Amino acid sequence: MQALCRQSEGSTSAGVLLFILPPLAAMLDPKADLTLRLTALSLFDHLLSLSDFCAAPEWGEMAEHAFAAMLLPNVVWRAGKPAEHVRLAAYLCLEKLLATGHVSGEQLGRRTAEALPLFVSGLDDDNVETRRVVCNVLAFVIPRLGGQRIDHDQMRLLYPELTKRLDDASDAVRVAACTPIIAMLRAVRYSASWSQAHNFDRTNLGYFLQGLLVHLDDPNPEIQAEMQSVLEVAAPLDPPEFCNQVRLVRDRHRSPKLCDALLEKAGSHAPGGMLV
């Protein structure tokens, strides 16, 4: 099967998807041999790399099943290097699958309770490439879910773990983490005090901003630039609280220039622009 799929056009493979998926699903059972699972994931990755396969209507109909039943079980943490390779291969497939756009926000919403804890666990994986790819996966997932499908508890699960990745030993992971953080900020339904109708409050925003502002003074100019972009998205949520947090760190930074620019940005979102 693998040889035929690799030698066929993607549209041809999609046309016989009902015959391909059952054996693939059997090979991707978490109880299956690790080598067999890696082989199946390699084939899956190949198919997801073919534009005509991804564009086929047959694949669109099966994408949610592949996401939930075939790939998610393979990102569950298990001990050992072979299991680490399986997780990375599964996450690479998830990244490509989500990039096709065939898994909608509504479909993701049905899987949020199961998927988000797995992705949060993946953010702390021992493998640096897995951590980077999980950031990319969340960069697809969070905007598609949107604020209406992410509740207060899920926000509190996400933001501390994404903030931790800004301290990652790899700058590539640190930069990759900024995209889902921006997506998360755009999905915020904000209220200064806790409310069932909202998913983020002032207390959590304060903690979040404290974790972000540390990296505005990073020695790496690329990280500084990325963090400024992140903080510019956070500024309109609560301009008074934002300015308070920026002022607390301004004099500790090597240069106040970026802090001053953010204060000006937040002031433009306040009534009368009187916060600076």
mmCIF file of N, CA and C in Angstrom, residues 5-91:
data_model
loop_
_atom_site.group_PDB
_atom_site.id
_atom_site.type_symbol
_atom_site.label_atom_id
_atom_site.label_comp_id
_atom_site.label_asym_id
_atom_site.label_seq_id
_atom_site.Cartn_x
_atom_site.Cartn_y
_atom_site.Cartn_z
ATOM 1 N N CYS A 5 0.805 4.237 -2.849
ATOM 2 C CA CYS A 5 0.409 5.602 -2.504
ATOM 3 C C CYS A 5 1.514 6.599 -2.841
ATOM 4 N N ARG A 6 2.752 6.194 -2.616
ATOM 5 C CA ARG A 6 3.869 7.114 -2.870
ATOM 6 C C ARG A 6 4.093 7.316 -4.370
ATOM 7 N N GLN A 7 3.684 6.350 -5.163
ATOM 8 C CA GLN A 7 3.897 6.466 -6.601
ATOM 9 C C GLN A 7 2.678 7.015 -7.344
ATOM 10 N N SER A 8 1.565 7.175 -6.637
ATOM 11 C CA SER A 8 0.331 7.635 -7.277
ATOM 12 C C SER A 8 0.170 9.140 -7.105
ATOM 13 N N GLU A 9 -0.684 9.717 -7.941
ATOM 14 C CA GLU A 9 -1.087 11.110 -7.755
ATOM 15 C C GLU A 9 -1.906 11.211 -6.458
ATOM 16 N N GLY A 10 -1.838 12.384 -5.845
ATOM 17 C CA GLY A 10 -2.586 12.573 -4.605
ATOM 18 C C GLY A 10 -4.073 12.390 -4.786
ATOM 19 N N SER A 11 -4.607 12.854 -5.908
ATOM 20 C CA SER A 11 -6.039 12.723 -6.168
ATOM 21 C C SER A 11 -6.446 11.260 -6.310
ATOM 22 N N THR A 12 -5.517 10.445 -6.829
ATOM 23 C CA THR A 12 -5.790 9.008 -6.962
ATOM 24 C C THR A 12 -5.890 8.368 -5.590
ATOM 25 N N SER A 13 -4.941 8.718 -4.710
ATOM 26 C CA SER A 13 -4.974 8.179 -3.342
ATOM 27 C C SER A 13 -6.232 8.627 -2.617
ATOM 28 N N ALA A 14 -6.619 9.901 -2.821
ATOM 29 C CA ALA A 14 -7.832 10.397 -2.168
ATOM 30 C C ALA A 14 -9.070 9.646 -2.657
ATOM 31 N N GLY A 15 -9.072 9.265 -3.912
ATOM 32 C CA GLY A 15 -10.216 8.556 -4.477
ATOM 33 C C GLY A 15 -10.439 7.192 -3.866
ATOM 34 N N VAL A 16 -9.391 6.595 -3.313
ATOM 35 C CA VAL A 16 -9.534 5.277 -2.673
ATOM 36 C C VAL A 16 -9.316 5.393 -1.159
ATOM 37 N N LEU A 17 -9.628 6.580 -0.623
ATOM 38 C CA LEU A 17 -9.368 6.843 0.794
ATOM 39 C C LEU A 17 -10.092 5.861 1.711
ATOM 40 N N LEU A 18 -11.289 5.458 1.323
ATOM 41 C CA LEU A 18 -12.037 4.519 2.160
ATOM 42 C C LEU A 18 -11.325 3.174 2.284
ATOM 43 N N PHE A 19 -10.457 2.864 1.331
ATOM 44 C CA PHE A 19 -9.691 1.618 1.407
ATOM 45 C C PHE A 19 -8.341 1.826 2.103
ATOM 46 N N ILE A 20 -7.832 3.070 2.036
ATOM 47 C CA ILE A 20 -6.521 3.366 2.638
ATOM 48 C C ILE A 20 -6.624 3.584 4.141
ATOM 49 N N LEU A 21 -7.676 4.313 4.575
ATOM 50 C CA LEU A 21 -7.739 4.722 5.973
ATOM 51 C C LEU A 21 -7.860 3.566 6.975
ATOM 52 N N PRO A 22 -8.659 2.522 6.719
ATOM 53 C CA PRO A 22 -8.757 1.454 7.730
ATOM 54 C C PRO A 22 -7.414 0.806 8.081
ATOM 55 N N PRO A 23 -6.576 0.402 7.087
ATOM 56 C CA PRO A 23 -5.284 -0.150 7.490
ATOM 57 C C PRO A 23 -4.370 0.890 8.151
ATOM 58 N N LEU A 24 -4.443 2.153 7.684
ATOM 59 C CA LEU A 24 -3.658 3.202 8.335
ATOM 60 C C LEU A 24 -4.087 3.374 9.790
ATOM 61 N N ALA A 25 -5.390 3.384 10.011
ATOM 62 C CA ALA A 25 -5.903 3.534 11.375
ATOM 63 C C ALA A 25 -5.452 2.378 12.260
ATOM 64 N N ALA A 26 -5.449 1.172 11.703
ATOM 65 C CA ALA A 26 -4.998 0.011 12.481
ATOM 66 C C ALA A 26 -3.524 0.130 12.844
ATOM 67 N N MET A 27 -2.710 0.616 11.898
ATOM 68 C CA MET A 27 -1.274 0.774 12.163
ATOM 69 C C MET A 27 -0.995 1.906 13.152
ATOM 70 N N LEU A 28 -1.925 2.882 13.244
ATOM 71 C CA LEU A 28 -1.732 4.021 14.138
ATOM 72 C C LEU A 28 -2.373 3.813 15.508
ATOM 73 N N ASP A 29 -2.877 2.632 15.741
ATOM 74 C CA ASP A 29 -3.371 2.304 17.084
ATOM 75 C C ASP A 29 -2.217 2.441 18.073
ATOM 76 N N PRO A 30 -2.404 3.177 19.185
ATOM 77 C CA PRO A 30 -1.313 3.360 20.152
ATOM 78 C C PRO A 30 -0.719 2.066 20.690
ATOM 79 N N LYS A 31 -1.467 0.965 20.566
ATOM 80 C CA LYS A 31 -0.935 -0.320 21.040
ATOM 81 C C LYS A 31 -0.120 -1.031 19.959
ATOM 82 N N ALA A 32 -0.109 -0.469 18.750
ATOM 83 C CA ALA A 32 0.635 -1.086 17.653
ATOM 84 C C ALA A 32 2.135 -0.879 17.836
ATOM 85 N N ASP A 33 2.909 -1.668 17.131
ATOM 86 C CA ASP A 33 4.367 -1.565 17.172
ATOM 87 C C ASP A 33 4.819 -0.152 16.784
ATOM 88 N N LEU A 34 5.810 0.389 17.522
ATOM 89 C CA LEU A 34 6.261 1.762 17.278
ATOM 90 C C LEU A 34 6.807 1.954 15.865
ATOM 91 N N THR A 35 7.550 0.979 15.376
ATOM 92 C CA THR A 35 8.099 1.084 14.022
ATOM 93 C C THR A 35 6.987 1.124 12.990
ATOM 94 N N LEU A 36 5.955 0.325 13.204
ATOM 95 C CA LEU A 36 4.806 0.305 12.302
ATOM 96 C C LEU A 36 4.099 1.663 12.321
ATOM 97 N N ARG A 37 3.951 2.238 13.505
ATOM 98 C CA ARG A 37 3.290 3.546 13.622
ATOM 99 C C ARG A 37 4.105 4.626 12.918
ATOM 100 N N LEU A 38 5.420 4.580 13.051
ATOM 101 C CA LEU A 38 6.268 5.563 12.366
ATOM 102 C C LEU A 38 6.154 5.436 10.850
ATOM 103 N N THR A 39 6.068 4.197 10.368
ATOM 104 C CA THR A 39 5.889 3.971 8.921
ATOM 105 C C THR A 39 4.569 4.555 8.451
ATOM 106 N N ALA A 40 3.499 4.320 9.223
ATOM 107 C CA ALA A 40 2.176 4.840 8.861
ATOM 108 C C ALA A 40 2.166 6.367 8.894
ATOM 109 N N LEU A 41 2.818 6.954 9.880
ATOM 110 C CA LEU A 41 2.861 8.415 9.982
ATOM 111 C C LEU A 41 3.683 9.027 8.846
ATOM 112 N N SER A 42 4.720 8.316 8.433
ATOM 113 C CA SER A 42 5.517 8.789 7.297
ATOM 114 C C SER A 42 4.671 8.817 6.025
ATOM 115 N N LEU A 43 3.849 7.787 5.823
ATOM 116 C CA LEU A 43 2.955 7.764 4.667
ATOM 117 C C LEU A 43 1.907 8.870 4.768
ATOM 118 N N PHE A 44 1.357 9.044 5.958
ATOM 119 C CA PHE A 44 0.373 10.097 6.184
ATOM 120 C C PHE A 44 0.980 11.469 5.866
ATOM 121 N N ASP A 45 2.198 11.690 6.340
ATOM 122 C CA ASP A 45 2.898 12.946 6.090
ATOM 123 C C ASP A 45 3.085 13.170 4.592
ATOM 124 N N HIS A 46 3.435 12.102 3.886
ATOM 125 C CA HIS A 46 3.604 12.200 2.431
ATOM 126 C C HIS A 46 2.294 12.618 1.749
ATOM 127 N N LEU A 47 1.191 11.971 2.120
ATOM 128 C CA LEU A 47 -0.099 12.291 1.504
ATOM 129 C C LEU A 47 -0.494 13.740 1.791
ATOM 130 N N LEU A 48 -0.237 14.198 3.022
ATOM 131 C CA LEU A 48 -0.607 15.563 3.399
ATOM 132 C C LEU A 48 0.290 16.613 2.741
ATOM 133 N N SER A 49 1.386 16.153 2.139
ATOM 134 C CA SER A 49 2.276 17.062 1.414
ATOM 135 C C SER A 49 1.841 17.254 -0.037
ATOM 136 N N LEU A 50 0.844 16.467 -0.477
ATOM 137 C CA LEU A 50 0.377 16.526 -1.870
ATOM 138 C C LEU A 50 -0.838 17.453 -1.967
ATOM 139 N N SER A 51 -0.699 18.525 -2.708
ATOM 140 C CA SER A 51 -1.774 19.512 -2.789
ATOM 141 C C SER A 51 -3.053 18.918 -3.373
ATOM 142 N N ASP A 52 -2.931 18.011 -4.363
ATOM 143 C CA ASP A 52 -4.135 17.448 -4.965
ATOM 144 C C ASP A 52 -4.838 16.466 -4.031
ATOM 145 N N PHE A 53 -4.088 15.830 -3.132
ATOM 146 C CA PHE A 53 -4.710 14.984 -2.112
ATOM 147 C C PHE A 53 -5.493 15.855 -1.133
ATOM 148 N N CYS A 54 -4.849 16.927 -0.664
ATOM 149 C CA CYS A 54 -5.490 17.794 0.334
ATOM 150 C C CYS A 54 -6.697 18.534 -0.227
ATOM 151 N N ALA A 55 -6.693 18.780 -1.527
ATOM 152 C CA ALA A 55 -7.804 19.505 -2.153
ATOM 153 C C ALA A 55 -8.979 18.599 -2.498
ATOM 154 N N ALA A 56 -8.788 17.291 -2.418
ATOM 155 C CA ALA A 56 -9.842 16.351 -2.813
ATOM 156 C C ALA A 56 -10.997 16.370 -1.817
ATOM 157 N N PRO A 57 -12.233 16.378 -2.285
ATOM 158 C CA PRO A 57 -13.389 16.393 -1.368
ATOM 159 C C PRO A 57 -13.436 15.171 -0.454
ATOM 160 N N GLU A 58 -12.930 14.030 -0.964
ATOM 161 C CA GLU A 58 -12.933 12.815 -0.129
ATOM 162 C C GLU A 58 -12.106 13.021 1.152
ATOM 163 N N TRP A 59 -10.977 13.750 1.007
ATOM 164 C CA TRP A 59 -10.137 13.997 2.183
ATOM 165 C C TRP A 59 -10.836 14.958 3.147
ATOM 166 N N GLY A 60 -11.482 15.982 2.598
ATOM 167 C CA GLY A 60 -12.193 16.926 3.446
ATOM 168 C C GLY A 60 -13.217 16.255 4.341
ATOM 169 N N GLU A 61 -13.857 15.230 3.822
ATOM 170 C CA GLU A 61 -14.885 14.525 4.599
ATOM 171 C C GLU A 61 -14.284 13.690 5.723
ATOM 172 N N MET A 62 -13.023 13.306 5.590
ATOM 173 C CA MET A 62 -12.401 12.401 6.570
ATOM 174 C C MET A 62 -11.424 13.101 7.494
ATOM 175 N N ALA A 63 -11.206 14.413 7.300
ATOM 176 C CA ALA A 63 -10.148 15.106 8.032
ATOM 177 C C ALA A 63 -10.382 15.104 9.540
ATOM 178 N N GLU A 64 -11.636 15.327 9.968
ATOM 179 C CA GLU A 64 -11.902 15.346 11.412
ATOM 180 C C GLU A 64 -11.624 13.985 12.032
ATOM 181 N N HIS A 65 -12.005 12.919 11.332
ATOM 182 C CA HIS A 65 -11.740 11.567 11.839
ATOM 183 C C HIS A 65 -10.235 11.326 11.962
ATOM 184 N N ALA A 66 -9.474 11.749 10.958
ATOM 185 C CA ALA A 66 -8.019 11.563 11.003
ATOM 186 C C ALA A 66 -7.421 12.351 12.163
ATOM 187 N N PHE A 67 -7.917 13.568 12.367
ATOM 188 C CA PHE A 67 -7.432 14.407 13.465
ATOM 189 C C PHE A 67 -7.660 13.732 14.816
ATOM 190 N N ALA A 68 -8.900 13.334 15.060
ATOM 191 C CA ALA A 68 -9.290 12.869 16.392
ATOM 192 C C ALA A 68 -8.931 11.417 16.674
ATOM 193 N N ALA A 69 -9.143 10.555 15.692
ATOM 194 C CA ALA A 69 -9.013 9.117 15.946
ATOM 195 C C ALA A 69 -7.645 8.558 15.591
ATOM 196 N N MET A 70 -6.922 9.225 14.683
ATOM 197 C CA MET A 70 -5.664 8.655 14.208
ATOM 198 C C MET A 70 -4.432 9.402 14.714
ATOM 199 N N LEU A 71 -4.533 10.736 14.786
ATOM 200 C CA LEU A 71 -3.345 11.516 15.139
ATOM 201 C C LEU A 71 -3.292 11.893 16.625
ATOM 202 N N LEU A 72 -4.388 12.373 17.184
ATOM 203 C CA LEU A 72 -4.356 12.764 18.593
ATOM 204 C C LEU A 72 -3.860 11.647 19.522
ATOM 205 N N PRO A 73 -4.303 10.388 19.333
ATOM 206 C CA PRO A 73 -3.813 9.343 20.249
ATOM 207 C C PRO A 73 -2.296 9.152 20.170
ATOM 208 N N ASN A 74 -1.677 9.583 19.084
ATOM 209 C CA ASN A 74 -0.239 9.379 18.922
ATOM 210 C C ASN A 74 0.612 10.532 19.444
ATOM 211 N N VAL A 75 -0.036 11.595 19.968
ATOM 212 C CA VAL A 75 0.746 12.653 20.605
ATOM 213 C C VAL A 75 0.730 12.533 22.129
ATOM 214 N N VAL A 76 0.030 11.541 22.644
ATOM 215 C CA VAL A 76 0.038 11.297 24.088
ATOM 216 C C VAL A 76 1.457 10.943 24.530
ATOM 217 N N TRP A 77 1.901 11.556 25.641
ATOM 218 C CA TRP A 77 3.271 11.332 26.099
ATOM 219 C C TRP A 77 3.451 9.890 26.573
ATOM 220 N N ARG A 78 4.508 9.256 26.081
ATOM 221 C CA ARG A 78 4.938 7.934 26.541
ATOM 222 C C ARG A 78 6.451 7.954 26.629
ATOM 223 N N ALA A 79 6.989 7.192 27.549
ATOM 224 C CA ALA A 79 8.430 7.222 27.811
ATOM 225 C C ALA A 79 9.217 6.593 26.669
ATOM 226 N N GLY A 80 10.450 7.080 26.490
ATOM 227 C CA GLY A 80 11.372 6.449 25.545
ATOM 228 C C GLY A 80 11.566 7.251 24.275
ATOM 229 N N LYS A 81 12.747 7.074 23.659
ATOM 230 C CA LYS A 81 13.084 7.787 22.431
ATOM 231 C C LYS A 81 12.179 7.406 21.252
ATOM 232 N N PRO A 82 11.886 6.105 21.043
ATOM 233 C CA PRO A 82 10.989 5.767 19.925
ATOM 234 C C PRO A 82 9.628 6.458 20.043
ATOM 235 N N ALA A 83 9.084 6.515 21.274
ATOM 236 C CA ALA A 83 7.802 7.191 21.483
ATOM 237 C C ALA A 83 7.931 8.689 21.205
ATOM 238 N N GLU A 84 9.088 9.248 21.523
ATOM 239 C CA GLU A 84 9.350 10.671 21.230
ATOM 240 C C GLU A 84 9.293 10.925 19.721
ATOM 241 N N HIS A 85 9.870 9.996 18.942
ATOM 242 C CA HIS A 85 9.850 10.135 17.479
ATOM 243 C C HIS A 85 8.425 10.025 16.939
ATOM 244 N N VAL A 86 7.624 9.161 17.545
ATOM 245 C CA VAL A 86 6.220 9.015 17.124
ATOM 246 C C VAL A 86 5.466 10.311 17.385
ATOM 247 N N ARG A 87 5.668 10.912 18.567
ATOM 248 C CA ARG A 87 4.974 12.166 18.886
ATOM 249 C C ARG A 87 5.327 13.256 17.872
ATOM 250 N N LEU A 88 6.618 13.381 17.570
ATOM 251 C CA LEU A 88 7.034 14.408 16.620
ATOM 252 C C LEU A 88 6.400 14.157 15.244
ATOM 253 N N ALA A 89 6.429 12.904 14.789
ATOM 254 C CA ALA A 89 5.846 12.580 13.482
ATOM 255 C C ALA A 89 4.350 12.881 13.460
ATOM 256 N N ALA A 90 3.656 12.574 14.560
ATOM 257 C CA ALA A 90 2.218 12.842 14.635
ATOM 258 C C ALA A 90 1.942 14.341 14.638
ATOM 259 N N TYR A 91 2.749 15.096 15.361
ATOM 260 C CA TYR A 91 2.558 16.551 15.381
ATOM 261 C C TYR A 91 2.830 17.174 14.013
#
